[in-house]
Short mmCIF file of C-alpha atoms in Angstrom, two decimals:
data_model
loop_
_atom_site.label_atom_id
_atom_site.label_comp_id
_atom_site.label_asym_id
_atom_site.label_seq_id
_atom_site.Cartn_x
_atom_site.Cartn_y
_atom_site.Cartn_z
CA MET R 1 76.05 -20.18 -34.80
CA SER R 2 79.18 -18.51 -33.53
CA PRO R 3 79.98 -18.55 -29.78
CA LEU R 4 79.43 -14.78 -29.65
CA ALA R 5 75.93 -15.13 -31.14
CA VAL R 6 75.12 -17.88 -28.64
CA ARG R 7 76.22 -15.69 -25.71
CA VAL R 8 74.26 -12.69 -26.98
CA GLY R 9 71.14 -14.83 -27.42
CA ALA R 10 71.52 -16.30 -23.93
CA GLY R 11 71.92 -12.80 -22.48
CA VAL R 12 68.77 -11.56 -24.24
CA LEU R 13 66.78 -14.55 -22.97
CA ALA R 14 68.06 -14.01 -19.42
CA LEU R 15 67.08 -10.33 -19.58
CA LEU R 16 63.59 -11.20 -20.84
CA ALA R 17 63.22 -13.79 -18.05
CA LEU R 18 64.07 -11.19 -15.39
CA ILE R 19 61.61 -8.71 -16.89
CA ALA R 20 58.90 -11.40 -17.03
CA LEU R 21 59.52 -12.25 -13.37
CA ARG R 22 58.83 -8.58 -12.61
CA GLY R 23 55.32 -9.10 -14.01
CA LYS R 24 55.64 -7.51 -17.47
CA ARG R 25 53.16 -9.16 -19.84
CA TRP R 26 55.03 -8.55 -23.10
CA ALA R 27 58.27 -10.17 -21.89
CA TYR R 28 56.64 -13.59 -21.33
CA PRO R 29 55.55 -14.34 -24.97
CA ALA R 30 58.75 -12.73 -26.25
CA PHE R 31 60.82 -15.13 -24.11
CA VAL R 32 58.85 -18.16 -25.34
CA VAL R 33 59.05 -17.21 -29.04
CA LEU R 34 62.76 -16.34 -28.96
CA GLY R 35 63.54 -19.47 -26.93
CA LEU R 36 61.86 -21.68 -29.54
CA LEU R 37 63.56 -19.86 -32.42
CA TYR R 38 66.93 -20.51 -30.76
CA PHE R 39 66.93 -24.16 -31.96
CA PRO R 40 66.37 -23.59 -35.74
CA ALA R 41 68.77 -20.63 -35.61
CA GLN R 42 71.59 -23.03 -34.66
CA THR R 43 71.12 -24.93 -37.95
CA HIS R 44 70.55 -21.76 -40.02
CA PHE R 45 66.83 -22.67 -40.20
CA HIS R 46 67.43 -26.00 -42.00
CA VAL R 47 64.64 -28.12 -40.51
CA HIS R 48 62.87 -31.36 -41.36
CA ALA R 49 59.72 -33.13 -40.20
CA PRO R 50 60.32 -34.58 -36.70
CA LYS R 51 59.72 -38.22 -35.89
CA CYS R 52 59.01 -38.44 -32.19
CA GLU R 53 59.35 -41.57 -30.09
CA GLN R 54 56.09 -42.12 -28.21
CA LEU R 55 57.11 -45.02 -25.96
CA LEU R 56 56.31 -44.62 -22.26
CA PRO R 57 59.43 -44.78 -20.06
CA THR R 58 60.12 -47.68 -17.72
CA LEU R 59 61.09 -47.19 -14.09
CA HIS R 60 64.82 -47.57 -14.86
CA VAL R 61 64.66 -45.04 -17.69
CA LEU R 62 62.56 -42.74 -15.49
CA VAL R 63 65.28 -42.72 -12.80
CA LEU R 64 67.96 -42.07 -15.42
CA SER R 65 65.94 -39.16 -16.85
CA LEU R 66 65.84 -37.49 -13.43
CA HIS R 67 69.63 -37.04 -13.63
CA ASN R 68 69.14 -34.24 -16.18
CA TYR R 69 69.49 -31.49 -13.58
CA ALA R 70 69.95 -28.71 -16.13
CA TYR R 71 66.50 -29.18 -17.68
CA ILE R 72 64.94 -29.64 -14.23
CA ALA R 73 66.31 -26.25 -13.14
CA LEU R 74 65.35 -24.53 -16.43
CA PHE R 75 61.74 -25.68 -16.37
CA ALA R 76 61.43 -24.94 -12.65
CA GLY R 77 62.40 -21.35 -13.47
CA PHE R 78 59.93 -21.27 -16.38
CA TYR R 79 57.15 -22.49 -14.04
CA TRP R 80 58.01 -19.66 -11.65
CA MET R 81 57.79 -17.19 -14.53
CA SER R 82 54.39 -18.59 -15.61
CA TRP R 83 53.17 -18.53 -12.00
CA VAL R 84 53.98 -14.81 -11.82
CA GLN R 85 52.23 -14.12 -15.15
CA PHE R 86 48.99 -15.89 -14.10
CA ARG R 87 48.76 -14.00 -10.79
CA ARG R 88 45.24 -12.69 -11.55
CA SER R 89 43.81 -16.15 -12.18
CA ASP R 90 42.17 -18.26 -9.47
CA ALA R 91 43.86 -21.47 -10.67
CA ARG R 92 47.28 -19.95 -11.36
CA ALA R 93 49.15 -23.11 -10.36
CA VAL R 94 47.20 -25.26 -12.84
CA TRP R 95 47.61 -22.78 -15.69
CA ALA R 96 51.33 -22.37 -14.97
CA LEU R 97 51.80 -26.18 -14.98
CA LEU R 98 49.93 -26.55 -18.28
CA ALA R 99 51.97 -23.74 -19.86
CA THR R 100 55.23 -25.35 -18.69
CA LEU R 101 54.30 -28.76 -20.10
CA LEU R 102 53.18 -27.18 -23.39
CA VAL R 103 56.50 -25.37 -23.78
CA GLY R 104 58.31 -28.63 -22.94
CA VAL R 105 56.47 -30.39 -25.79
CA LEU R 106 57.31 -27.54 -28.18
CA VAL R 107 60.98 -27.73 -27.17
CA GLU R 108 61.02 -31.48 -27.88
CA ILE R 109 59.49 -30.90 -31.31
CA ALA R 110 62.01 -28.13 -32.06
CA GLU R 111 64.89 -30.40 -31.05
CA GLY R 112 63.53 -33.18 -33.28
CA MET R 113 63.19 -30.79 -36.24
CA THR R 114 66.75 -29.47 -35.95
CA MET R 115 68.65 -32.33 -34.23
CA THR R 116 70.01 -29.87 -31.63
CA GLY R 117 69.87 -29.77 -27.86
CA ARG R 118 69.30 -33.36 -26.75
CA GLY R 119 69.18 -34.31 -30.45
CA HIS R 120 65.90 -36.25 -30.49
CA CYS R 121 62.18 -36.00 -29.81
CA ARG R 122 60.99 -38.46 -27.16
CA VAL R 123 58.15 -38.61 -24.66
CA ARG R 124 60.44 -39.68 -21.83
CA ASP R 125 62.40 -36.43 -22.13
CA LEU R 126 59.34 -34.66 -20.69
CA VAL R 127 60.02 -36.37 -17.33
CA PRO R 128 62.70 -33.86 -16.11
CA ASP R 129 60.55 -30.98 -17.41
CA ALA R 130 57.53 -32.15 -15.41
CA ALA R 131 59.72 -32.86 -12.35
CA GLY R 132 61.10 -29.31 -12.37
CA ALA R 133 57.60 -27.83 -12.74
CA LEU R 134 56.16 -29.95 -9.90
CA GLY R 135 59.07 -29.10 -7.59
CA ALA R 136 58.66 -25.38 -8.23
CA ALA R 137 54.87 -25.71 -7.75
CA LEU R 138 55.38 -27.34 -4.34
CA LEU R 139 57.84 -24.68 -3.16
CA LEU R 140 55.65 -21.80 -4.36
CA ALA R 141 52.54 -23.36 -2.78
CA VAL R 142 54.28 -23.61 0.58
CA TRP R 143 55.58 -20.04 0.24
CA SER R 144 52.14 -18.60 -0.63
CA ARG R 145 50.58 -20.61 2.20
CA LEU R 146 53.00 -19.12 4.70
CA ARG R 147 52.38 -15.58 3.50
CA ARG R 148 48.57 -15.81 3.39
CA LYS R 149 46.70 -14.49 6.43
CA PRO R 150 44.07 -16.82 7.95
CA ALA R 151 40.40 -15.91 7.70
CA TYR R 152 39.94 -15.59 11.44
CA VAL R 153 42.58 -12.86 11.80
CA ARG R 154 41.18 -9.32 11.71
CA LEU R 155 43.32 -6.27 12.20
CA VAL R 156 41.02 -3.70 13.83
CA LYS R 157 42.22 -0.34 15.08
CA PRO R 158 41.08 0.40 18.64
CA ARG R 159 38.46 3.12 18.71
CA SER R 160 38.29 5.74 21.40
CA ALA R 161 35.12 6.17 23.41
CA ALA R 162 32.55 7.99 21.38
CA ALA R 163 32.08 11.53 22.58
CA PRO R 164 28.46 12.57 23.16
CA HIS R 165 27.13 14.46 20.20
CA PRO R 166 25.85 17.95 21.02
CA ALA R 167 22.15 18.41 20.73
CA ALA R 168 21.09 19.70 17.39
CA PRO R 169 19.82 23.25 17.53
CA THR R 170 16.16 23.72 16.91
CA SER R 171 15.15 25.18 13.61
CA ARG R 172 12.99 27.87 15.20
CA ALA R 173 13.40 29.69 18.48
CA ALA R 174 10.68 29.24 21.08
CA VAL R 175 8.26 32.17 20.75
CA PRO R 176 5.87 32.82 23.64
CA PRO R 177 2.19 33.15 22.75
CA ARG R 178 0.71 36.51 22.15
CA GLY R 179 -0.52 38.50 25.14
CA VAL R 180 1.88 36.87 27.55
CA VAL R 181 4.71 39.00 28.87
CA PRO R 182 7.85 36.92 29.41
CA PRO R 183 9.53 37.26 32.78
CA PRO R 184 12.59 39.49 32.91
CA PRO R 185 15.95 37.72 32.64
CA PRO R 186 17.80 37.07 35.90
CA PRO R 187 20.47 39.63 36.82
CA PRO R 188 24.05 38.67 36.04
CA PRO R 189 26.09 37.21 38.90
CA PRO R 190 28.35 39.67 40.73
CA PRO R 191 32.03 39.61 39.73
CA PRO R 192 34.43 37.74 42.03
CA PRO R 193 36.29 39.87 44.57
CA ARG R 194 39.68 41.12 43.46
CA ARG R 195 42.70 40.02 45.37
CA VAL R 196 44.94 42.79 46.57
CA VAL R 197 48.64 41.97 46.50
CA PRO R 198 50.55 43.70 49.34
CA PRO R 199 53.51 45.84 48.31
CA PRO R 200 57.02 44.48 48.63
CA PRO R 201 58.93 45.06 51.85
CA ASP R 202 61.18 47.66 50.29
CA PHE R 203 58.07 49.64 49.11
CA SER R 204 59.44 49.65 45.56
CA PRO R 205 56.91 49.89 42.70
CA GLY R 206 58.25 46.74 40.96
CA LEU R 207 58.83 43.18 42.00
CA SER R 208 61.48 42.37 44.57
CA PRO R 209 64.69 40.81 43.25
CA ALA R 210 64.67 37.02 43.46
CA LYS R 211 67.38 35.45 45.54
CA PRO R 212 69.06 32.29 44.27
CA SER R 213 68.10 29.24 46.26
CA ALA R 214 70.74 27.23 48.02
CA ASP R 215 69.40 23.98 46.49
CA ILE R 216 70.04 25.09 42.90
CA ALA R 217 73.52 24.18 41.62
CA PRO R 218 75.45 26.84 39.76
CA THR R 219 75.29 26.43 36.01
CA HIS R 220 78.14 26.85 33.59
CA GLU R 221 78.14 27.53 29.88
CA VAL R 222 78.59 24.49 27.58
CA ALA R 223 81.00 24.77 24.72
CA PRO R 224 79.39 24.68 21.23
CA ARG R 225 81.41 21.61 20.12
CA GLU R 226 80.39 19.57 23.15
CA GLY R 227 76.75 20.50 22.56
CA ALA R 228 76.92 19.36 18.89
CA ALA R 229 78.54 16.05 19.89
CA ILE R 230 75.88 15.42 22.51
CA ALA R 231 73.11 16.21 20.00
CA ALA R 232 74.65 13.87 17.39
CA ARG R 233 75.00 11.10 19.99
CA ARG R 234 71.38 11.51 21.01
CA ALA R 235 70.29 11.38 17.33
CA VAL R 236 72.26 8.15 16.77
CA VAL R 237 70.82 6.57 19.90
CA GLN R 238 67.30 7.58 18.89
CA ARG R 239 67.84 6.15 15.39
CA LEU R 240 69.11 2.85 16.81
CA GLN R 241 66.15 2.69 19.15
CA THR R 242 63.80 3.22 16.16
CA ILE R 243 65.51 0.45 14.17
CA LEU R 244 65.37 -1.94 17.14
CA GLY R 245 61.70 -1.13 17.61
CA ARG R 246 60.94 -1.92 13.97
CA LEU R 247 62.96 -5.13 14.13
CA ARG R 248 61.14 -6.15 17.29
CA GLU R 249 57.80 -5.49 15.59
CA MET R 250 58.82 -7.53 12.52
CA LEU R 251 59.91 -10.46 14.70
CA ARG R 252 56.65 -10.26 16.62
CA ARG R 253 54.63 -10.35 13.38
CA LEU R 254 56.73 -13.25 12.08
CA TRP R 255 56.16 -15.16 15.28
CA VAL R 256 52.40 -14.53 15.12
CA THR R 257 52.36 -15.71 11.48
CA MET R 258 54.34 -18.84 12.31
CA ARG R 259 52.03 -19.64 15.21
CA GLY R 260 49.00 -19.18 12.96
CA ARG R 261 50.56 -21.32 10.21
CA ARG R 262 52.32 -23.91 12.32
CA ARG R 263 50.30 -26.77 10.86
CA ALA R 264 51.15 -25.76 7.27
CA ILE R 265 54.83 -25.30 8.23
CA VAL R 266 55.01 -28.76 9.80
CA VAL R 267 53.30 -30.38 6.80
CA GLY R 268 55.53 -28.54 4.30
CA VAL R 269 58.74 -29.42 6.15
CA GLY R 270 57.60 -33.04 6.41
CA LEU R 271 56.82 -33.25 2.69
CA LEU R 272 60.16 -31.69 1.76
CA ALA R 273 62.00 -34.07 4.06
CA LEU R 274 60.18 -37.11 2.66
CA GLY R 275 60.74 -35.95 -0.94
CA GLY R 276 64.42 -35.28 -0.32
CA ALA R 277 64.91 -38.63 1.40
CA GLY R 278 63.12 -40.47 -1.42
CA ALA R 279 65.15 -38.70 -4.10
CA PHE R 280 68.38 -39.42 -2.21
CA VAL R 281 67.51 -43.11 -1.88
CA ILE R 282 66.51 -43.43 -5.56
CA LEU R 283 69.59 -41.62 -6.85
CA ARG R 284 71.97 -43.44 -4.53
CA LEU R 285 70.36 -46.83 -5.05
CA ARG R 286 72.91 -49.44 -6.01
CA ALA R 287 72.67 -53.11 -6.78
CA VAL R 288 73.15 -55.40 -3.80
CA ALA R 289 76.59 -56.97 -3.83
CA PRO R 290 76.48 -60.77 -4.13
CA VAL R 291 77.40 -62.76 -1.04
CA VAL R 292 80.60 -64.77 -1.56
CA THR R 293 81.22 -67.71 0.72
CA GLU R 294 84.79 -68.66 1.48
CA GLN R 295 85.91 -72.14 0.50
CA PRO R 296 87.21 -74.15 3.45
CA ASN R 297 90.46 -75.50 1.94
CA ALA R 298 91.18 -72.83 -0.58
CA GLY R 299 94.76 -72.50 -1.70
CA PRO R 300 96.76 -69.29 -1.76
CA PRO R 301 95.09 -66.50 -3.69
CA PRO R 302 96.34 -66.06 -7.24
CA PRO R 303 98.42 -63.01 -8.01
CA ALA R 304 96.51 -59.89 -8.85
CA LEU R 305 95.82 -59.56 -12.55
CA LEU R 306 95.00 -56.49 -14.46
CA PRO R 307 91.32 -56.31 -15.45
CA PRO R 308 90.69 -56.94 -19.13
CA PRO R 309 90.06 -53.84 -21.20
CA PRO R 310 86.39 -53.08 -21.90
CA PRO R 311 85.11 -54.14 -25.33
CA LEU R 312 85.09 -51.49 -28.03
CA GLN R 313 81.88 -50.15 -29.46
CA SER R 314 83.26 -50.46 -32.98
CA GLU R 315 83.77 -54.22 -32.43
CA ALA R 316 80.36 -54.92 -30.87
CA GLU R 317 77.95 -57.02 -32.88
CA GLY R 318 74.45 -55.67 -33.27
CA TYR R 319 72.64 -52.96 -35.17
CA TYR R 320 72.24 -49.19 -34.84
CA GLU R 321 68.87 -47.42 -35.18
CA PRO R 322 68.82 -43.77 -36.32
CA SER R 323 66.95 -41.14 -34.36
CA TYR R 324 65.18 -40.07 -37.57
CA GLN R 325 64.20 -42.62 -40.19
CA PHE R 326 64.11 -40.71 -43.47
CA THR R 327 62.57 -41.92 -46.72
CA VAL R 328 64.26 -41.91 -50.14
CA SER R 329 62.67 -43.42 -53.30
CA ASP R 330 59.77 -44.90 -51.27
CA ARG R 331 62.24 -46.71 -48.99
CA ARG R 332 62.77 -45.90 -45.32
CA PHE R 333 66.26 -46.00 -43.81
CA THR R 334 65.86 -48.14 -40.66
CA ARG R 335 69.18 -49.72 -39.61
CA LEU R 336 72.96 -49.62 -39.82
CA THR R 337 75.08 -52.70 -39.10
CA LEU R 338 78.88 -52.68 -38.62
CA ARG R 339 79.67 -56.19 -37.38
CA PRO R 340 80.16 -58.83 -38.61
CA GLU R 341 79.57 -57.27 -42.06
CA PRO R 342 78.85 -53.58 -42.68
CA PHE R 343 75.55 -52.88 -44.47
CA VAL R 344 72.54 -50.55 -44.31
CA THR R 345 68.89 -51.58 -44.25
CA PHE R 346 66.01 -49.98 -46.18
CA SER R 347 62.44 -51.16 -45.76
CA ARG R 348 59.02 -50.67 -47.25
CA PRO R 349 55.74 -52.48 -46.57
CA GLY R 350 56.50 -56.20 -46.69
CA ILE R 351 60.06 -55.83 -48.07
CA ARG R 352 63.43 -55.26 -46.39
CA ASP R 353 66.53 -54.53 -48.47
CA GLU R 354 70.03 -54.95 -47.01
CA VAL R 355 72.65 -53.01 -49.00
CA GLY R 356 76.29 -53.96 -48.45
CA CYS R 357 79.04 -51.36 -48.12
CA ALA R 358 81.98 -52.00 -50.41
CA ASP R 359 84.04 -49.13 -49.01
CA ALA R 360 84.11 -49.51 -45.20
CA ARG R 361 86.75 -48.09 -42.85
CA ILE R 362 85.95 -48.70 -39.16
CA SER R 363 88.28 -47.62 -36.36
CA PRO R 364 87.75 -47.40 -32.56
CA ALA R 365 87.04 -43.66 -32.88
CA ALA R 366 85.42 -43.13 -36.31
CA VAL R 367 83.61 -44.88 -39.12
CA HIS R 368 83.39 -44.29 -42.90
CA LEU R 369 80.93 -46.21 -45.08
CA ARG R 370 79.97 -45.98 -48.73
CA CYS R 371 77.08 -48.24 -49.72
CA GLU R 372 75.72 -48.34 -53.30
CA PHE R 373 72.12 -49.41 -53.94
CA GLU R 374 72.35 -50.22 -57.65
CA ARG R 375 68.76 -51.37 -58.14
CA VAL R 376 67.37 -48.03 -56.92
CA GLY R 377 70.24 -45.90 -58.17
CA ILE R 378 71.33 -44.25 -54.90
CA VAL R 379 74.60 -44.10 -52.94
CA VAL R 380 74.62 -43.81 -49.13
CA THR R 381 77.68 -42.23 -47.47
CA ILE R 382 78.07 -42.24 -43.66
CA GLU R 383 80.81 -40.26 -41.88
CA GLY R 384 80.62 -40.56 -38.09
CA GLN R 385 82.40 -40.71 -34.75
CA PHE R 386 81.89 -42.69 -31.53
CA PRO R 387 81.41 -40.38 -28.47
CA SER R 388 82.58 -43.23 -26.24
CA ARG R 389 84.86 -46.03 -27.38
CA SER R 390 83.54 -48.55 -24.84
CA VAL R 391 80.35 -50.52 -25.27
CA THR R 392 77.39 -49.11 -23.35
CA SER R 393 74.17 -50.84 -22.33
CA ARG R 394 72.15 -47.64 -22.05
CA LEU R 395 69.33 -47.51 -24.57
CA ASP R 396 68.73 -43.78 -24.19
CA ALA R 397 72.25 -42.59 -25.02
CA PRO R 398 73.49 -42.21 -28.62
CA VAL R 399 76.66 -44.20 -29.35
CA LEU R 400 77.35 -42.91 -32.87
CA ASN R 401 76.98 -39.40 -34.30
CA ALA R 402 77.24 -39.36 -38.08
CA VAL R 403 76.40 -37.30 -41.16
CA VAL R 404 74.28 -39.33 -43.59
CA THR R 405 74.34 -38.27 -47.26
CA VAL R 406 72.24 -39.87 -50.00
CA THR R 407 73.04 -39.06 -53.66
CA ASN R 408 71.83 -40.41 -56.97
CA THR R 409 73.95 -41.71 -59.85
CA ARG R 410 74.28 -38.18 -61.27
CA GLY R 411 75.81 -36.90 -58.02
CA GLU R 412 72.76 -34.89 -56.91
CA THR R 413 72.15 -34.80 -53.16
CA LEU R 414 68.78 -36.29 -52.21
CA PHE R 415 69.21 -36.13 -48.40
CA ARG R 416 71.85 -34.88 -45.97
CA ALA R 417 71.52 -34.58 -42.19
CA ARG R 418 73.29 -35.33 -38.94
CA GLU R 419 71.90 -38.43 -37.23
CA SER R 420 72.30 -39.98 -33.77
CA PHE R 421 72.37 -43.79 -33.71
CA TYR R 422 71.38 -46.02 -30.77
CA TRP R 423 72.91 -49.47 -30.40
CA HIS R 424 70.86 -52.64 -29.89
CA ALA R 425 71.99 -56.20 -29.30
CA PRO R 426 71.56 -58.59 -32.25
CA ASP R 427 68.12 -60.14 -32.67
#
């Protein structure tokens, strides 16, 4: 794929991830399907049956796998996306973890079918995927625990005292029995006496003019601009007071929540601190330096010498195992040997054939082999390069990337693929 196509595909996947985090159902399966199709698209959909390594990782390999921070971050984000999608389920954390591990297995199979990404299909490569999912699960569990209200908290609005309900009117008015004359109603009370206001001293028909009091200060007219400025200042002050009131209320609610969840906060902070300290110790763990005792009558130290150059991978004796052992003419390609003599190894049940390479050109950076298997009628051609020229003792890192081509005597191609080879010490 071209770099432009890779960038466009990454942008589409990022957009689908953001939409899925917003809770859209359709974006989640679209992200998974397009993400899995990304691997065969890199090889123009030329795939083969994967051969996955099912060996359980040792502690040393487990620590080395945890250095793959890119996959840890990617699968932590995918767990978050799954956690959002399963929000209506009671066991959303369990379902999100299962979905993350399932997608991790599918990614490993896709990488084994296309020889892209990490270039192989191994069980130990699921370790960083599971670590990212568990880390995201822990953070989201602590976050949801802090946001959840306890069962003993009840927000009840204060009710005002209940006003007495008026008596319900009777359905029928009281009717006196026949032959009984009801008493006459009592006379209405007399009206209150009217107060007579005396006339003003000047005997005028209207009210007397009011005299200004000496205590009242004389008023003056305010200019319109000053009045607008004062009104704007009052509005700003009132707005600031409203914002401060809301902020004070938010801080009060946060404090109440923290007091109600103080046990969960302490436990979460303790777990994070312990996990961080353990990860720091494991990642920074180094071998203990040997103790060197000084000789009593040692002579003058020898002059400093330059350290010898590290041995080259192309000169190392041993054999190389391919990441995918293909089969041609009922024989499985199992090994490649460069030193002391270059040859390839094919095996079938009970038989192992070692085919020498007449045309062999091996340099510190590249290798070219042409091995002819006359009895079967096939020719194996290997064109490869060493990613690192120095010998490595890591068993999980490929030391040779090569294109393996198998043709018959008529020149027809029987197999062609890019392989990653892992170096092993001689038996």
